[in-house]
């Protein structure tokens, strides 16, 4: 099946009891089985079935299977949020004493999560650019994970996925990619050599901001068989390519209990059907708005990878053609002007989120990155005079008219 058909029918299973075409929302915490042996067999993994919703649930299962069909890979695990997806994916692999290399342009929440791992004696090296040279010089025997976003939120730096994949293969380091900003419509990192893909499904996958959630898609790597991944020894022997997922389901996934709520899985299943249609509009509108803003004398800089003047234009064209996502950032020369622009807008909502059908705007320096030092903010591509816009799918004429009247008032 092709992409759009997969969004609607990928791994689809209609309800067996009733034929309902939308998988029901199974709001049951637990599942009864006829005999003691039947339940014991499911518990031990000898048989398939449901036991308890923290571990698995039919509604959540349906969403995981759809994501798997769309993203590629061998298994998927849905989580309570994008942050829990990142935490689980990392901590399934890392032990005290290990090192991570991360792109410095990662999402603020991720930046702080990584920084906080130092309390568990896990060292994080943030690099401004992940390339052959920087990775080769920074990867050590202790490096277990390289983590980056396809397009950084909000730095909007474009990851050279093929290069990073190649270096990570040579060095046998697990490569985790956060593809929240790009979605499987724009790119499928597993096909390009990533080992794990994670999404905050709260954003474009869900599409209308009515459910917080995350997903971890396992590409089925053999890297865990390398003896440096000591905590995978048993799993790599027994489960081979499924080692990552088997360990996560059996250990941290259960232990932390950050499973996706069945209701949210259902909302995400509805949302994902229109992912392609929405992403096309997001990308088209973002490019038009970026071009419009670049021409304004009130604006000092527009950062959008699809603009020819962007330092990431060449890489963006290679991976994304002329569809470079729905996020852009704009600088105005001062914080006051940035605030004034936000305050004058009518259609765009001032809030902390991206990936909604509605256009959204925020001043990251005083909100999502308020906890960070000036130096850290700059590493993340955040400045006092900068706003981030998540361009929605309203009629572009209305978005531009709104922006125009706000610019006039600065
Ligand atoms: C929002 C976001 C997250 C965190 O996801 P939540 O669902 O809010 O926990 C992680 N990465 C990126 C790129 C995001 O935009």
CSV table of C-alpha atoms and ligand atoms in Angstrom, one decimal:
chain,number,residue,atom,x,y,z
A,1,UNK,CA,0.0,0.0,0.0
A,2,UNK,CA,1.1,3.5,-0.7
A,3,UNK,CA,1.5,6.2,2.0
A,4,UNK,CA,-2.0,7.7,2.2
A,5,UNK,CA,-3.6,4.3,2.0
A,6,UNK,CA,-1.4,3.1,4.8
A,7,UNK,CA,-2.4,6.0,7.0
A,8,UNK,CA,-6.0,4.7,6.7
A,9,UNK,CA,-5.7,1.0,6.3
A,10,UNK,CA,-2.2,0.0,7.5
A,11,UNK,CA,-2.5,-3.0,9.8
A,12,UNK,CA,-6.2,-2.2,10.2
A,13,UNK,CA,-8.3,-4.7,12.1
A,14,UNK,CA,-12.0,-4.0,12.3
A,15,UNK,CA,-13.6,-5.0,15.6
A,16,UNK,CA,-14.2,-8.8,15.6
A,17,UNK,CA,-17.4,-8.7,17.7
A,18,UNK,CA,-19.3,-6.0,15.8
A,19,UNK,CA,-17.5,-5.1,12.6
A,20,UNK,CA,-17.1,-1.5,13.9
A,21,UNK,CA,-14.6,0.2,11.5
A,22,UNK,CA,-13.1,2.3,14.3
A,23,UNK,CA,-11.4,0.1,16.9
A,24,UNK,CA,-13.4,0.6,20.1
A,25,UNK,CA,-11.9,2.5,23.0
A,26,UNK,CA,-11.2,-0.3,25.4
A,27,UNK,CA,-11.5,1.4,28.8
A,28,UNK,CA,-10.8,-1.8,30.7
A,29,UNK,CA,-7.8,-2.0,33.1
A,30,UNK,CA,-7.7,-5.8,33.0
A,31,UNK,CA,-8.8,-8.8,30.9
A,32,UNK,CA,-10.4,-12.0,32.3
A,33,UNK,CA,-9.3,-15.4,31.1
A,34,UNK,CA,-11.1,-18.7,31.5
A,35,UNK,CA,-8.4,-20.8,33.1
A,36,UNK,CA,-5.5,-20.2,35.4
A,37,UNK,CA,-3.2,-21.7,32.8
A,38,UNK,CA,-4.4,-19.4,30.0
A,39,UNK,CA,-3.5,-16.3,32.1
A,40,UNK,CA,-0.2,-17.8,33.2
A,41,UNK,CA,0.7,-18.5,29.5
A,42,UNK,CA,0.0,-14.9,28.5
A,43,UNK,CA,2.0,-13.6,31.5
A,44,UNK,CA,5.0,-15.7,30.6
A,45,UNK,CA,4.8,-14.7,26.9
A,46,UNK,CA,4.1,-18.2,25.7
A,47,UNK,CA,0.7,-17.0,24.4
A,48,UNK,CA,-0.7,-13.8,23.0
A,49,UNK,CA,-3.3,-11.8,24.8
A,50,UNK,CA,-4.1,-8.9,27.1
A,51,UNK,CA,-3.5,-8.9,30.8
A,52,UNK,CA,-3.5,-5.3,32.1
A,53,UNK,CA,-3.7,-2.0,30.3
A,54,UNK,CA,-0.4,-0.6,31.7
A,55,UNK,CA,1.2,-3.4,29.7
A,56,UNK,CA,-1.0,-3.6,26.6
A,57,UNK,CA,-4.5,-2.6,25.5
A,58,UNK,CA,-6.4,-3.3,22.2
A,59,UNK,CA,-7.0,0.4,21.4
A,60,UNK,CA,-3.4,1.3,22.0
A,61,UNK,CA,-2.3,-1.8,20.1
A,62,UNK,CA,-4.2,-0.6,17.0
A,63,UNK,CA,-2.5,2.7,17.1
A,64,UNK,CA,0.9,1.1,17.5
A,65,UNK,CA,0.3,-1.1,14.5
A,66,UNK,CA,-0.8,1.8,12.4
A,67,UNK,CA,2.3,3.8,13.3
A,68,UNK,CA,4.4,0.8,12.5
A,69,UNK,CA,2.8,0.4,9.1
A,70,UNK,CA,3.4,4.0,8.3
A,71,UNK,CA,6.9,4.5,9.7
A,72,UNK,CA,8.4,1.1,8.9
A,73,UNK,CA,10.4,-0.8,11.4
A,74,UNK,CA,9.7,-4.0,13.4
A,75,UNK,CA,7.8,-2.9,16.5
A,76,UNK,CA,6.2,0.2,18.0
A,77,UNK,CA,5.5,1.2,21.6
A,78,UNK,CA,3.0,4.0,22.4
A,79,UNK,CA,3.7,6.2,25.4
A,80,UNK,CA,2.0,8.8,27.6
A,81,UNK,CA,3.8,11.7,26.0
A,82,UNK,CA,6.7,12.5,23.7
A,83,UNK,CA,8.9,13.1,26.7
A,84,UNK,CA,8.2,9.7,28.1
A,85,UNK,CA,9.0,8.2,24.7
A,86,UNK,CA,12.4,9.9,24.7
A,87,UNK,CA,13.1,8.9,28.3
A,88,UNK,CA,12.2,5.3,27.8
A,89,UNK,CA,14.1,5.0,24.5
A,90,UNK,CA,17.3,6.4,26.1
A,91,UNK,CA,17.1,4.7,29.5
A,92,UNK,CA,16.3,1.3,27.9
A,93,UNK,CA,19.9,1.5,26.6
A,94,UNK,CA,21.9,3.7,29.0
A,95,UNK,CA,23.7,2.8,32.2
A,96,UNK,CA,25.6,5.0,34.6
A,97,UNK,CA,29.0,5.8,33.1
A,98,UNK,CA,27.7,5.9,29.5
A,99,UNK,CA,27.8,8.8,27.2
A,100,UNK,CA,25.3,10.3,24.7
A,101,UNK,CA,26.0,12.7,21.9
A,102,UNK,CA,23.1,15.0,21.0
A,103,UNK,CA,22.4,17.7,18.6
A,104,UNK,CA,22.4,21.1,20.5
A,105,UNK,CA,19.3,22.2,18.5
A,106,UNK,CA,17.0,19.7,20.2
A,107,UNK,CA,13.6,20.6,21.7
A,108,UNK,CA,13.9,22.4,25.0
A,109,UNK,CA,12.3,19.7,27.0
A,110,UNK,CA,14.7,17.1,25.5
A,111,UNK,CA,17.7,19.4,26.2
A,112,UNK,CA,16.8,19.6,29.9
A,113,UNK,CA,16.0,15.8,30.1
A,114,UNK,CA,19.5,15.1,28.6
A,115,UNK,CA,21.1,17.6,31.0
A,116,UNK,CA,19.4,16.0,34.0
A,117,UNK,CA,20.7,12.6,33.1
A,118,UNK,CA,24.1,13.8,34.3
A,119,UNK,CA,22.6,13.2,37.8
A,120,UNK,CA,22.6,9.5,37.0
A,121,UNK,CA,26.3,9.8,35.9
A,122,UNK,CA,25.3,9.7,32.2
A,123,UNK,CA,27.4,12.3,30.3
A,124,UNK,CA,25.9,14.3,27.5
A,125,UNK,CA,27.9,16.0,24.8
A,126,UNK,CA,25.9,18.6,22.8
A,127,UNK,CA,27.3,19.3,19.3
A,128,UNK,CA,26.3,22.2,17.2
A,129,UNK,CA,26.6,20.0,14.1
A,130,UNK,CA,26.5,16.3,13.7
A,131,UNK,CA,28.8,15.3,10.8
A,132,UNK,CA,31.5,12.9,9.9
A,133,UNK,CA,34.2,15.0,11.6
A,134,UNK,CA,32.5,16.0,14.8
A,135,UNK,CA,31.1,12.5,15.4
A,136,UNK,CA,34.3,10.8,14.7
A,137,UNK,CA,36.2,13.0,17.1
A,138,UNK,CA,33.5,12.8,19.9
A,139,UNK,CA,32.4,9.2,19.8
A,140,UNK,CA,34.2,7.1,22.4
A,141,UNK,CA,34.0,3.6,23.7
A,142,UNK,CA,31.5,4.9,26.2
A,143,UNK,CA,29.1,6.4,23.7
A,144,UNK,CA,26.0,4.3,23.5
A,145,UNK,CA,23.5,6.7,21.8
A,146,UNK,CA,23.5,9.5,19.2
A,147,UNK,CA,20.3,11.5,19.5
A,148,UNK,CA,19.0,14.2,17.1
A,149,UNK,CA,15.9,15.7,15.6
A,150,UNK,CA,15.3,15.5,11.8
A,151,UNK,CA,14.7,19.2,11.9
A,152,UNK,CA,15.4,20.8,15.2
A,153,UNK,CA,12.6,22.5,17.1
A,154,UNK,CA,13.0,25.5,17.2
A,155,UNK,CA,16.6,25.8,15.8
A,156,UNK,CA,15.3,24.3,12.5
A,157,UNK,CA,18.8,22.9,11.7
A,158,UNK,CA,18.5,20.0,9.2
A,159,UNK,CA,20.0,16.7,10.2
A,160,UNK,CA,22.1,14.9,7.6
A,161,UNK,CA,20.5,11.6,8.5
A,162,UNK,CA,22.5,9.4,6.0
A,163,UNK,CA,25.9,10.7,7.2
A,164,UNK,CA,25.0,10.3,10.9
A,165,UNK,CA,23.6,6.8,10.2
A,166,UNK,CA,26.8,5.8,8.4
A,167,UNK,CA,29.1,7.0,11.2
A,168,UNK,CA,26.8,5.3,13.8
A,169,UNK,CA,27.0,2.0,11.8
A,170,UNK,CA,30.7,2.1,11.6
A,171,UNK,CA,31.1,2.9,15.3
A,172,UNK,CA,28.2,0.6,16.3
A,173,UNK,CA,26.4,3.3,18.2
A,174,UNK,CA,22.6,3.4,18.4
A,175,UNK,CA,21.1,6.3,16.5
A,176,UNK,CA,17.8,7.7,17.8
A,177,UNK,CA,15.9,10.2,15.7
A,178,UNK,CA,13.1,12.4,16.9
A,179,UNK,CA,11.0,13.0,13.8
A,180,UNK,CA,8.1,14.9,15.5
A,181,UNK,CA,8.6,18.0,13.3
A,182,UNK,CA,8.8,16.1,10.0
A,183,UNK,CA,6.5,13.1,10.5
A,184,UNK,CA,6.6,10.0,8.3
A,185,UNK,CA,5.0,12.0,5.5
A,186,UNK,CA,8.2,14.0,5.0
A,187,UNK,CA,10.8,11.4,6.0
A,188,UNK,CA,11.2,7.8,7.2
A,189,UNK,CA,14.5,7.8,9.2
A,190,UNK,CA,14.6,4.0,9.6
A,191,UNK,CA,14.9,3.6,5.8
A,192,UNK,CA,17.9,6.0,6.0
A,193,UNK,CA,19.6,3.9,8.7
A,194,UNK,CA,18.2,5.2,12.0
A,195,UNK,CA,17.8,2.6,14.7
A,196,UNK,CA,14.9,4.1,16.6
A,197,UNK,CA,12.4,6.8,15.7
A,198,UNK,CA,10.4,8.6,18.2
A,199,UNK,CA,7.5,11.1,17.9
A,200,UNK,CA,5.6,13.3,20.2
A,201,UNK,CA,2.3,12.2,18.7
A,202,UNK,CA,0.8,15.2,20.5
A,203,UNK,CA,1.8,17.3,17.5
A,204,UNK,CA,1.2,16.5,13.8
A,205,UNK,CA,0.3,12.8,14.2
A,206,UNK,CA,-2.7,13.7,16.4
A,207,UNK,CA,-3.1,16.9,14.4
A,208,UNK,CA,-5.7,18.8,16.4
A,209,UNK,CA,-4.1,18.9,19.9
A,210,UNK,CA,-6.6,16.8,21.7
A,211,UNK,CA,-4.3,14.0,23.1
A,212,UNK,CA,-0.8,14.1,24.6
A,213,UNK,CA,1.2,11.0,23.5
A,214,UNK,CA,4.3,9.6,22.1
A,215,UNK,CA,5.6,6.6,20.2
A,216,UNK,CA,8.8,4.7,19.9
A,217,UNK,CA,9.4,2.8,16.6
A,218,UNK,CA,12.1,0.2,16.7
A,219,UNK,CA,14.0,-0.3,13.4
A,220,UNK,CA,15.3,-3.7,14.5
A,221,UNK,CA,19.0,-3.0,14.9
A,222,UNK,CA,21.7,-5.7,15.5
A,223,UNK,CA,23.9,-3.2,17.3
A,224,UNK,CA,22.7,-4.5,20.7
A,225,UNK,CA,24.6,-7.7,20.0
A,226,UNK,CA,27.9,-5.8,20.4
A,227,UNK,CA,29.3,-6.7,23.8
A,228,UNK,CA,29.6,-3.0,24.9
A,229,UNK,CA,25.8,-3.1,25.3
A,230,UNK,CA,26.2,-5.3,28.4
A,231,UNK,CA,22.6,-4.8,29.6
A,232,UNK,CA,21.3,-6.4,26.3
A,233,UNK,CA,23.2,-9.6,26.5
A,234,UNK,CA,20.3,-11.9,27.3
A,235,UNK,CA,17.8,-10.0,25.1
A,236,UNK,CA,20.2,-9.9,22.1
A,237,UNK,CA,20.7,-13.7,22.3
A,238,UNK,CA,17.1,-14.6,22.8
A,239,UNK,CA,15.3,-11.9,20.7
A,240,UNK,CA,18.0,-10.9,18.1
A,241,UNK,CA,16.6,-7.9,16.2
A,242,UNK,CA,13.7,-7.5,18.6
A,243,UNK,CA,16.1,-7.0,21.6
A,244,UNK,CA,15.4,-3.3,22.1
A,245,UNK,CA,11.6,-3.8,22.1
A,246,UNK,CA,11.7,-7.0,24.2
A,247,UNK,CA,13.8,-5.3,26.8
A,248,UNK,CA,11.7,-2.2,26.9
A,249,UNK,CA,8.4,-4.1,27.1
A,250,UNK,CA,9.8,-6.3,29.8
A,251,UNK,CA,11.6,-3.8,31.9
A,252,UNK,CA,11.3,0.0,31.9
A,253,UNK,CA,8.0,0.1,29.9
A,254,UNK,CA,6.3,-1.9,32.7
A,255,UNK,CA,8.3,-0.4,35.5
A,256,UNK,CA,7.5,3.2,34.8
A,257,UNK,CA,4.0,2.6,33.6
A,258,UNK,CA,4.0,5.5,31.1
A,259,UNK,CA,1.6,3.8,28.7
A,260,UNK,CA,-0.6,5.7,26.3
A,261,UNK,CA,-4.2,6.1,27.4
A,262,UNK,CA,-6.7,4.1,25.3
A,263,UNK,CA,-8.8,7.2,24.6
A,264,UNK,CA,-5.7,9.0,23.3
A,265,UNK,CA,-4.8,6.1,21.0
A,266,UNK,CA,-8.3,6.3,19.5
A,267,UNK,CA,-8.0,10.1,19.0
A,268,UNK,CA,-4.6,9.5,17.3
A,269,UNK,CA,-6.0,6.9,15.0
A,270,UNK,CA,-8.5,9.4,13.8
A,271,UNK,CA,-5.9,12.1,13.5
A,272,UNK,CA,-3.3,10.1,11.6
A,273,UNK,CA,-5.7,9.3,8.7
A,274,UNK,CA,-5.4,13.0,7.5
A,275,UNK,CA,-1.7,13.4,8.2
A,276,UNK,CA,-0.6,13.6,4.6
A,277,UNK,CA,-3.4,16.1,3.7
A,278,UNK,CA,-2.5,18.3,6.7
A,279,UNK,CA,1.3,18.1,6.2
A,280,UNK,CA,1.0,19.2,2.6
A,281,UNK,CA,-0.9,22.3,3.7
A,282,UNK,CA,1.3,23.0,6.7
A,283,UNK,CA,4.4,22.9,4.4
A,284,UNK,CA,2.8,25.0,1.6
A,285,UNK,CA,1.6,27.7,4.1
A,286,UNK,CA,4.9,27.8,6.0
A,287,UNK,CA,6.9,28.4,2.8
A,288,UNK,CA,4.5,31.1,1.7
A,289,UNK,CA,4.6,32.8,5.1
A,290,UNK,CA,8.4,32.6,5.3
A,291,UNK,CA,8.7,34.2,1.9
A,292,UNK,CA,6.2,36.9,2.9
A,293,UNK,CA,8.0,37.7,6.2
A,294,UNK,CA,11.4,37.8,4.5
A,295,UNK,CA,10.2,40.6,2.3
A,296,UNK,CA,9.1,42.7,5.3
A,297,UNK,CA,11.4,45.6,6.5
A,298,UNK,CA,10.0,45.0,10.0
A,299,UNK,CA,11.7,41.6,10.2
A,300,UNK,CA,15.4,41.2,10.7
A,301,UNK,CA,15.6,37.4,10.0
A,302,UNK,CA,13.4,34.6,9.0
A,303,UNK,CA,14.6,31.1,9.6
A,304,UNK,CA,13.0,28.4,7.5
A,305,UNK,CA,15.0,25.6,5.9
A,306,UNK,CA,12.9,25.9,2.7
A,307,UNK,CA,14.2,29.5,2.1
A,308,UNK,CA,17.1,29.7,-0.3
A,309,UNK,CA,19.0,32.0,2.1
A,310,UNK,CA,18.8,29.4,4.9
A,311,UNK,CA,22.2,27.8,5.8
A,312,UNK,CA,20.3,24.5,5.7
A,313,UNK,CA,18.7,24.9,2.3
A,314,UNK,CA,20.9,22.4,0.4
A,315,UNK,CA,20.4,19.7,3.0
A,316,UNK,CA,16.7,20.5,3.3
A,317,UNK,CA,16.3,20.2,-0.5
A,318,UNK,CA,18.1,16.9,-0.5
A,319,UNK,CA,15.9,15.3,2.1
A,320,UNK,CA,12.6,17.3,1.9
A,321,UNK,CA,12.4,18.8,-1.6
A,322,UNK,CA,10.2,21.8,-1.3
A,323,UNK,CA,8.2,20.6,1.7
A,324,UNK,CA,10.3,21.5,4.7
A,325,UNK,CA,7.7,21.3,7.5
A,326,UNK,CA,5.4,23.8,9.2
A,327,UNK,CA,7.7,25.6,11.7
A,328,UNK,CA,9.6,28.8,11.2
A,329,UNK,CA,11.2,31.3,13.5
A,330,UNK,CA,11.3,35.1,13.0
A,331,UNK,CA,13.6,37.7,14.6
A,332,UNK,CA,12.5,41.4,15.1
A,333,UNK,CA,15.6,43.1,16.5
A,334,UNK,CA,14.3,43.4,20.1
A,335,UNK,CA,12.2,41.5,22.6
A,336,UNK,CA,9.7,44.4,22.7
A,337,UNK,CA,9.0,44.1,19.0
A,338,UNK,CA,8.7,40.3,19.2
A,339,UNK,CA,6.2,40.7,22.1
A,340,UNK,CA,4.3,43.4,20.2
A,341,UNK,CA,4.0,41.2,17.1
A,342,UNK,CA,2.5,38.3,19.2
A,343,UNK,CA,0.1,40.6,21.1
A,344,UNK,CA,-1.3,42.1,17.9
A,345,UNK,CA,-2.2,38.8,16.2
A,346,UNK,CA,-5.8,37.6,16.0
A,347,UNK,CA,-5.7,34.3,14.2
A,348,UNK,CA,-2.6,32.8,15.7
A,349,UNK,CA,-2.8,31.6,19.3
A,350,UNK,CA,0.0,32.4,21.7
A,351,UNK,CA,0.7,29.1,23.3
A,352,UNK,CA,3.3,26.3,23.8
A,353,UNK,CA,2.6,23.7,21.2
A,354,UNK,CA,3.3,22.9,17.5
A,355,UNK,CA,1.6,20.7,14.9
A,356,UNK,CA,-2.0,21.9,15.3
A,357,UNK,CA,-4.3,22.6,12.4
A,358,UNK,CA,-4.4,26.1,14.0
A,359,UNK,CA,-1.5,28.6,13.6
A,360,UNK,CA,0.4,29.0,16.9
A,361,UNK,CA,3.1,31.4,18.0
A,362,UNK,CA,5.3,31.6,21.1
A,363,UNK,CA,8.3,33.6,22.4
A,364,UNK,CA,10.5,30.7,23.3
A,365,UNK,CA,13.2,32.6,25.3
A,366,UNK,CA,10.7,33.7,28.0
A,367,UNK,CA,8.6,30.5,28.0
A,368,UNK,CA,9.8,27.0,27.0
A,369,UNK,CA,13.4,28.0,27.3
A,370,UNK,CA,13.0,30.3,30.3
A,371,UNK,CA,15.0,27.8,32.5
A,372,UNK,CA,18.0,27.8,30.2
A,373,UNK,CA,21.0,30.1,30.3
A,374,UNK,CA,21.6,32.6,27.5
A,375,UNK,CA,24.4,30.3,26.2
A,376,UNK,CA,22.1,27.3,26.2
A,377,UNK,CA,19.4,29.2,24.5
A,378,UNK,CA,21.7,30.3,21.7
A,379,UNK,CA,22.8,26.7,21.3
A,380,UNK,CA,19.1,25.9,20.8
A,381,UNK,CA,18.7,28.7,18.3
A,382,UNK,CA,16.7,30.8,20.7
A,383,UNK,CA,17.2,34.6,21.0
A,384,UNK,CA,15.4,37.3,22.9
A,385,UNK,CA,14.0,38.8,19.7
A,386,UNK,CA,12.8,35.5,18.2
A,387,UNK,CA,9.3,34.1,17.9
A,388,UNK,CA,8.4,30.6,16.7
A,389,UNK,CA,5.5,30.1,14.5
A,390,UNK,CA,3.8,26.7,13.9
A,391,UNK,CA,1.9,27.5,10.7
A,392,UNK,CA,-1.6,26.0,10.6
A,393,UNK,CA,-3.7,24.9,7.7
A,394,UNK,CA,-6.0,28.0,7.6
A,395,UNK,CA,-6.3,29.8,4.3
A,396,UNK,CA,-2.9,31.4,3.7
A,397,UNK,CA,-4.5,34.7,2.7
A,398,UNK,CA,-6.0,35.0,6.2
A,399,UNK,CA,-2.7,34.1,7.9
A,400,UNK,CA,-0.9,36.6,5.9
A,401,UNK,CA,-3.5,39.4,6.5
A,402,UNK,CA,-3.3,38.7,10.2
A,403,UNK,CA,0.6,38.9,10.1
A,404,UNK,CA,0.5,42.0,7.9
A,405,UNK,CA,-1.8,44.0,10.3
A,406,UNK,CA,0.4,42.9,13.3
A,407,UNK,CA,3.6,44.0,11.5
A,408,UNK,CA,2.0,47.3,10.7
A,409,UNK,CA,1.5,48.0,14.4
A,410,UNK,CA,5.0,47.2,15.6
B,1,LIG,C1,6.7,18.5,21.8
B,1,LIG,C2,8.0,17.8,21.5
B,1,LIG,C3,8.5,16.8,22.3
B,1,LIG,C4,7.8,16.4,23.6
B,1,LIG,O1,6.6,15.8,23.4
B,1,LIG,P1,5.3,15.9,24.5
B,1,LIG,O2,4.3,15.1,23.8
B,1,LIG,O3,5.0,17.3,24.7
B,1,LIG,O4,5.8,15.3,25.8
B,1,LIG,C5,9.6,16.1,21.9
B,1,LIG,N1,10.3,16.5,20.8
B,1,LIG,C6,9.8,17.4,20.0
B,1,LIG,C7,10.6,17.8,18.7
B,1,LIG,C8,8.6,18.1,20.3
B,1,LIG,O5,8.2,19.1,19.5
